[in-house]
Amino acid sequence: MSFILFGAGMNDHLTLDQALIRQVRGEPSALDPVHRSRRVEDTDDQSPEQSPGQYRPRGRFSPQSGAALGTYEAVKKQTLREVGPVQFAAQIMTEPVRTLAPNAPIRDLRALFERYGIGSVPLVDAQKNLVGIATKGDLTSKRIRYTDLAPRPVSSIATANVLSATTNTNIRELARVLLAQDIRGIPIVDDERHVVGIVTRGDILKSLVNYAPLELWL
């Protein structure tokens, strides 16, 4: 099984079907009230008449230029010869992953977000075991002044139940779970359950841009 759900007293192996439907986000922490409106950065780019899950390109692509298509075919063949197929989490994950201890102050979390331009930080204990995850959403959703929030431990705003995946998890399965669970990233763990990387939506998109044939976008 490729997916593992970590939590308090929990270390559950999940099939793909279970990972798609299992509720992994816990209840809001004791720092509520929580601002529940959806941020612009977390919303899909949809027109008013567009239903959720649909994508409608704003322009029309007209592949009429034979020269352009011929050039693309030549480049694609060369690229496919140079770059092998990408299938597994280990091939696209971001590493080294930035982590924090659960008792680290929230100011350290914010510093990681700003310094590295990331949106998710796994929490690990002294043995490097995964014990939680904190996101930008966890930080910005709290209706508390940052000066009051900064010295508190990251664990006070983090999610304790963390859906992770192994290094040999199929990329397509990762993408399906990211969308189904509406999460930004999935920590990747090794055979000893230590965090070795993270796969985000951005990593999935980069793999499409760098490795997938362009017909996928048409």
mmCIF file of C-alpha atoms in Angstrom:
data_model
loop_
_atom_site.group_PDB
_atom_site.id
_atom_site.type_symbol
_atom_site.label_atom_id
_atom_site.label_comp_id
_atom_site.label_asym_id
_atom_site.label_seq_id
_atom_site.Cartn_x
_atom_site.Cartn_y
_atom_site.Cartn_z
ATOM 1 C CA MET A 1 0.000 0.000 0.000
ATOM 2 C CA SER A 2 1.336 3.399 -0.970
ATOM 3 C CA PHE A 3 -0.484 5.742 1.443
ATOM 4 C CA ILE A 4 -0.104 6.008 5.222
ATOM 5 C CA LEU A 5 -2.218 8.099 7.597
ATOM 6 C CA PHE A 6 -0.314 9.290 10.670
ATOM 7 C CA GLY A 7 -1.996 10.712 13.755
ATOM 8 C CA ALA A 8 -2.316 10.407 17.512
ATOM 9 C CA GLY A 9 -2.000 6.677 18.161
ATOM 10 C CA MET A 10 -2.580 6.056 14.465
ATOM 11 C CA ASN A 11 -0.420 4.533 11.741
ATOM 12 C CA ASP A 12 -2.905 3.291 9.159
ATOM 13 C CA HIS A 13 -2.013 1.899 5.751
ATOM 14 C CA LEU A 14 -4.545 2.976 3.132
ATOM 15 C CA THR A 15 -5.401 1.789 -0.341
ATOM 16 C CA LEU A 16 -5.872 4.381 -3.074
ATOM 17 C CA ASP A 17 -9.662 4.185 -2.718
ATOM 18 C CA GLN A 18 -9.397 4.730 1.043
ATOM 19 C CA ALA A 19 -7.009 7.660 0.585
ATOM 20 C CA LEU A 20 -9.468 9.286 -1.815
ATOM 21 C CA ILE A 21 -12.405 9.233 0.619
ATOM 22 C CA ARG A 22 -10.874 9.088 4.128
ATOM 23 C CA GLN A 23 -11.286 12.318 6.062
ATOM 24 C CA VAL A 24 -7.789 13.389 7.009
ATOM 25 C CA ARG A 25 -8.312 16.970 8.129
ATOM 26 C CA GLY A 26 -9.151 17.192 11.824
ATOM 27 C CA GLU A 27 -11.334 19.693 13.594
ATOM 28 C CA PRO A 28 -9.994 23.255 13.980
ATOM 29 C CA SER A 29 -7.651 23.748 16.917
ATOM 30 C CA ALA A 30 -8.471 25.483 20.174
ATOM 31 C CA LEU A 31 -7.282 28.775 18.706
ATOM 32 C CA ASP A 32 -10.636 29.328 17.010
ATOM 33 C CA PRO A 33 -12.623 31.238 15.832
ATOM 34 C CA VAL A 34 -11.562 30.342 12.330
ATOM 35 C CA HIS A 35 -12.230 32.498 9.306
ATOM 36 C CA ARG A 36 -13.974 30.054 6.996
ATOM 37 C CA SER A 37 -14.178 32.060 3.785
ATOM 38 C CA ARG A 38 -12.141 30.592 0.956
ATOM 39 C CA ARG A 39 -9.096 32.616 -0.008
ATOM 40 C CA VAL A 40 -8.612 33.731 -3.589
ATOM 41 C CA GLU A 41 -5.301 31.871 -3.786
ATOM 42 C CA ASP A 42 -7.046 28.598 -2.898
ATOM 43 C CA THR A 43 -9.853 28.860 -5.443
ATOM 44 C CA ASP A 44 -9.995 27.438 -8.915
ATOM 45 C CA ASP A 45 -10.070 29.810 -11.860
ATOM 46 C CA GLN A 46 -13.704 29.387 -12.884
ATOM 47 C CA SER A 47 -16.196 31.470 -14.755
ATOM 48 C CA PRO A 48 -19.612 32.023 -13.090
ATOM 49 C CA GLU A 49 -21.297 29.454 -15.287
ATOM 50 C CA GLN A 50 -18.570 26.911 -14.864
ATOM 51 C CA SER A 51 -19.316 24.024 -12.538
ATOM 52 C CA PRO A 52 -16.681 22.791 -10.044
ATOM 53 C CA GLY A 53 -14.124 20.451 -11.510
ATOM 54 C CA GLN A 54 -14.474 21.826 -15.030
ATOM 55 C CA TYR A 55 -11.798 23.685 -16.894
ATOM 56 C CA ARG A 56 -12.598 25.872 -19.854
ATOM 57 C CA PRO A 57 -9.709 27.592 -21.592
ATOM 58 C CA ARG A 58 -10.284 31.279 -22.168
ATOM 59 C CA GLY A 59 -8.778 31.211 -25.637
ATOM 60 C CA ARG A 60 -8.901 28.793 -28.539
ATOM 61 C CA PHE A 61 -5.860 26.871 -29.651
ATOM 62 C CA SER A 62 -5.729 26.437 -33.391
ATOM 63 C CA PRO A 63 -2.986 23.981 -34.392
ATOM 64 C CA GLN A 64 -3.015 25.051 -38.050
ATOM 65 C CA SER A 65 0.651 25.808 -38.510
ATOM 66 C CA GLY A 66 2.321 22.792 -40.069
ATOM 67 C CA ALA A 67 5.755 24.249 -39.441
ATOM 68 C CA ALA A 68 5.033 24.764 -35.758
ATOM 69 C CA LEU A 69 3.655 21.265 -35.340
ATOM 70 C CA GLY A 70 6.572 19.802 -37.238
ATOM 71 C CA THR A 71 9.003 21.584 -34.954
ATOM 72 C CA TYR A 72 7.107 20.390 -31.903
ATOM 73 C CA GLU A 73 7.149 16.766 -33.079
ATOM 74 C CA ALA A 74 10.902 16.917 -33.620
ATOM 75 C CA VAL A 75 11.516 18.461 -30.210
ATOM 76 C CA LYS A 76 9.169 15.990 -28.528
ATOM 77 C CA LYS A 77 10.940 12.981 -30.015
ATOM 78 C CA GLN A 78 14.312 14.361 -28.939
ATOM 79 C CA THR A 79 13.007 15.095 -25.441
ATOM 80 C CA LEU A 80 11.524 11.630 -25.035
ATOM 81 C CA ARG A 81 14.864 10.129 -26.009
ATOM 82 C CA GLU A 82 16.724 12.239 -23.462
ATOM 83 C CA VAL A 83 14.266 12.071 -20.564
ATOM 84 C CA GLY A 84 12.966 8.764 -19.297
ATOM 85 C CA PRO A 85 9.429 8.209 -18.040
ATOM 86 C CA VAL A 86 8.484 9.696 -14.688
ATOM 87 C CA GLN A 87 6.166 7.511 -12.634
ATOM 88 C CA PHE A 88 6.900 7.658 -8.920
ATOM 89 C CA ALA A 89 6.904 10.150 -6.067
ATOM 90 C CA ALA A 90 10.659 9.839 -5.540
ATOM 91 C CA GLN A 91 11.244 11.209 -9.049
ATOM 92 C CA ILE A 92 9.368 14.497 -8.594
ATOM 93 C CA MET A 93 9.302 15.188 -4.855
ATOM 94 C CA THR A 94 10.880 18.300 -3.400
ATOM 95 C CA GLU A 95 13.937 17.457 -1.329
ATOM 96 C CA PRO A 96 15.375 18.147 1.127
ATOM 97 C CA VAL A 97 12.087 18.865 2.828
ATOM 98 C CA ARG A 98 11.879 21.712 5.355
ATOM 99 C CA THR A 99 10.565 20.439 8.697
ATOM 100 C CA LEU A 100 9.934 21.754 12.194
ATOM 101 C CA ALA A 101 9.554 20.251 15.644
ATOM 102 C CA PRO A 102 5.998 20.418 17.042
ATOM 103 C CA ASN A 103 7.117 22.763 19.820
ATOM 104 C CA ALA A 104 8.843 25.222 17.474
ATOM 105 C CA PRO A 105 7.326 28.719 17.656
ATOM 106 C CA ILE A 106 4.943 29.796 14.921
ATOM 107 C CA ARG A 107 7.347 32.605 14.006
ATOM 108 C CA ASP A 108 9.740 29.904 12.743
ATOM 109 C CA LEU A 109 6.979 28.495 10.552
ATOM 110 C CA ARG A 110 6.314 31.887 9.009
ATOM 111 C CA ALA A 111 10.034 32.375 8.442
ATOM 112 C CA LEU A 112 10.204 29.130 6.438
ATOM 113 C CA PHE A 113 7.214 30.160 4.337
ATOM 114 C CA GLU A 114 8.798 33.502 3.511
ATOM 115 C CA ARG A 115 12.376 32.333 3.013
ATOM 116 C CA TYR A 116 11.717 29.309 0.810
ATOM 117 C CA GLY A 117 8.392 30.227 -0.800
ATOM 118 C CA ILE A 118 6.735 27.028 0.395
ATOM 119 C CA GLY A 119 3.204 26.447 1.639
ATOM 120 C CA SER A 120 3.455 23.273 3.752
ATOM 121 C CA VAL A 121 5.862 22.225 6.498
ATOM 122 C CA PRO A 122 5.795 18.692 7.979
ATOM 123 C CA LEU A 123 6.301 18.397 11.729
ATOM 124 C CA VAL A 124 8.670 15.695 12.971
ATOM 125 C CA ASP A 125 9.652 14.479 16.418
ATOM 126 C CA ALA A 126 13.155 13.824 17.749
ATOM 127 C CA GLN A 127 13.236 10.483 15.918
ATOM 128 C CA LYS A 128 12.308 12.219 12.619
ATOM 129 C CA ASN A 129 8.895 10.581 12.629
ATOM 130 C CA LEU A 130 6.021 12.468 10.999
ATOM 131 C CA VAL A 131 3.645 13.859 13.645
ATOM 132 C CA GLY A 132 1.805 16.677 11.868
ATOM 133 C CA ILE A 133 1.763 19.225 9.077
ATOM 134 C CA ALA A 134 1.310 23.003 9.075
ATOM 135 C CA THR A 135 0.244 25.050 6.059
ATOM 136 C CA LYS A 136 -0.115 28.702 5.166
ATOM 137 C CA GLY A 137 -3.853 28.200 5.489
ATOM 138 C CA ASP A 138 -3.439 27.035 9.079
ATOM 139 C CA LEU A 139 -1.540 30.237 9.810
ATOM 140 C CA THR A 140 -3.722 32.763 7.991
ATOM 141 C CA SER A 141 -7.092 31.325 9.015
ATOM 142 C CA LYS A 142 -6.662 32.203 12.699
ATOM 143 C CA ARG A 143 -8.369 35.440 13.659
ATOM 144 C CA ILE A 144 -5.680 36.316 16.164
ATOM 145 C CA ARG A 145 -3.049 39.022 15.866
ATOM 146 C CA TYR A 146 0.218 37.613 14.602
ATOM 147 C CA THR A 147 2.133 39.172 17.489
ATOM 148 C CA ASP A 148 0.045 37.047 19.856
ATOM 149 C CA LEU A 149 0.312 33.970 17.648
ATOM 150 C CA ALA A 150 4.060 34.082 16.903
ATOM 151 C CA PRO A 151 5.395 32.634 20.197
ATOM 152 C CA ARG A 152 2.901 29.767 20.359
ATOM 153 C CA PRO A 153 3.955 26.245 19.299
ATOM 154 C CA VAL A 154 3.343 25.213 15.708
ATOM 155 C CA SER A 155 1.397 22.186 16.945
ATOM 156 C CA SER A 156 -1.347 24.531 18.196
ATOM 157 C CA ILE A 157 -2.388 25.350 14.626
ATOM 158 C CA ALA A 158 -1.136 22.277 12.735
ATOM 159 C CA THR A 159 -3.084 19.270 11.496
ATOM 160 C CA ALA A 160 -2.286 16.178 13.550
ATOM 161 C CA ASN A 161 -3.692 13.627 11.102
ATOM 162 C CA VAL A 162 -1.287 13.579 8.164
ATOM 163 C CA LEU A 163 -1.772 11.680 4.930
ATOM 164 C CA SER A 164 1.618 10.619 3.604
ATOM 165 C CA ALA A 165 2.857 8.432 0.771
ATOM 166 C CA THR A 166 5.815 6.180 0.095
ATOM 167 C CA THR A 167 8.552 6.939 -2.410
ATOM 168 C CA ASN A 168 7.202 4.385 -4.900
ATOM 169 C CA THR A 169 3.680 5.845 -4.998
ATOM 170 C CA ASN A 170 2.427 6.433 -8.530
ATOM 171 C CA ILE A 171 2.281 10.111 -9.511
ATOM 172 C CA ARG A 172 -1.202 9.799 -10.991
ATOM 173 C CA GLU A 173 -2.462 8.392 -7.680
ATOM 174 C CA LEU A 174 -0.825 11.264 -5.802
ATOM 175 C CA ALA A 175 -2.529 13.795 -8.069
ATOM 176 C CA ARG A 176 -5.934 12.170 -7.547
ATOM 177 C CA VAL A 177 -5.547 12.221 -3.762
ATOM 178 C CA LEU A 178 -4.349 15.842 -3.697
ATOM 179 C CA LEU A 179 -7.482 16.884 -5.584
ATOM 180 C CA ALA A 180 -9.905 14.616 -3.716
ATOM 181 C CA GLN A 181 -8.642 15.693 -0.293
ATOM 182 C CA ASP A 182 -8.185 19.356 -1.346
ATOM 183 C CA ILE A 183 -4.720 19.482 0.187
ATOM 184 C CA ARG A 184 -1.621 21.261 -1.077
ATOM 185 C CA GLY A 185 1.032 18.653 -0.396
ATOM 186 C CA ILE A 186 1.688 15.082 0.700
ATOM 187 C CA PRO A 187 4.825 14.257 2.738
ATOM 188 C CA ILE A 188 6.839 11.360 1.337
ATOM 189 C CA VAL A 189 8.264 8.836 3.806
ATOM 190 C CA ASP A 190 10.838 6.070 3.507
ATOM 191 C CA ASP A 191 10.586 2.494 4.763
ATOM 192 C CA GLU A 192 11.369 3.674 8.301
ATOM 193 C CA ARG A 193 8.565 6.273 8.160
ATOM 194 C CA HIS A 194 11.020 9.173 8.103
ATOM 195 C CA VAL A 195 10.116 12.189 5.988
ATOM 196 C CA VAL A 196 12.373 12.338 2.929
ATOM 197 C CA GLY A 197 10.448 14.757 0.711
ATOM 198 C CA ILE A 198 7.103 16.299 -0.149
ATOM 199 C CA VAL A 199 5.001 16.293 -3.321
ATOM 200 C CA THR A 200 2.901 19.392 -3.892
ATOM 201 C CA ARG A 201 0.492 20.418 -6.619
ATOM 202 C CA GLY A 202 3.325 22.499 -8.021
ATOM 203 C CA ASP A 203 5.531 19.411 -8.303
ATOM 204 C CA ILE A 204 2.781 17.629 -10.242
ATOM 205 C CA LEU A 205 2.457 20.562 -12.645
ATOM 206 C CA LYS A 206 6.221 20.733 -13.127
ATOM 207 C CA SER A 207 6.294 17.040 -14.017
ATOM 208 C CA LEU A 208 3.608 17.629 -16.650
ATOM 209 C CA VAL A 209 5.460 20.591 -18.124
ATOM 210 C CA ASN A 210 8.853 18.887 -18.138
ATOM 211 C CA TYR A 211 7.961 15.319 -19.044
ATOM 212 C CA ALA A 212 4.449 14.919 -20.458
ATOM 213 C CA PRO A 213 3.765 15.097 -24.231
ATOM 214 C CA LEU A 214 2.149 18.420 -25.101
ATOM 215 C CA GLU A 215 -0.985 16.724 -26.494
ATOM 216 C CA LEU A 216 -2.062 16.301 -22.871
ATOM 217 C CA TRP A 217 -2.842 20.025 -22.748
ATOM 218 C CA LEU A 218 -4.884 20.182 -25.994
#
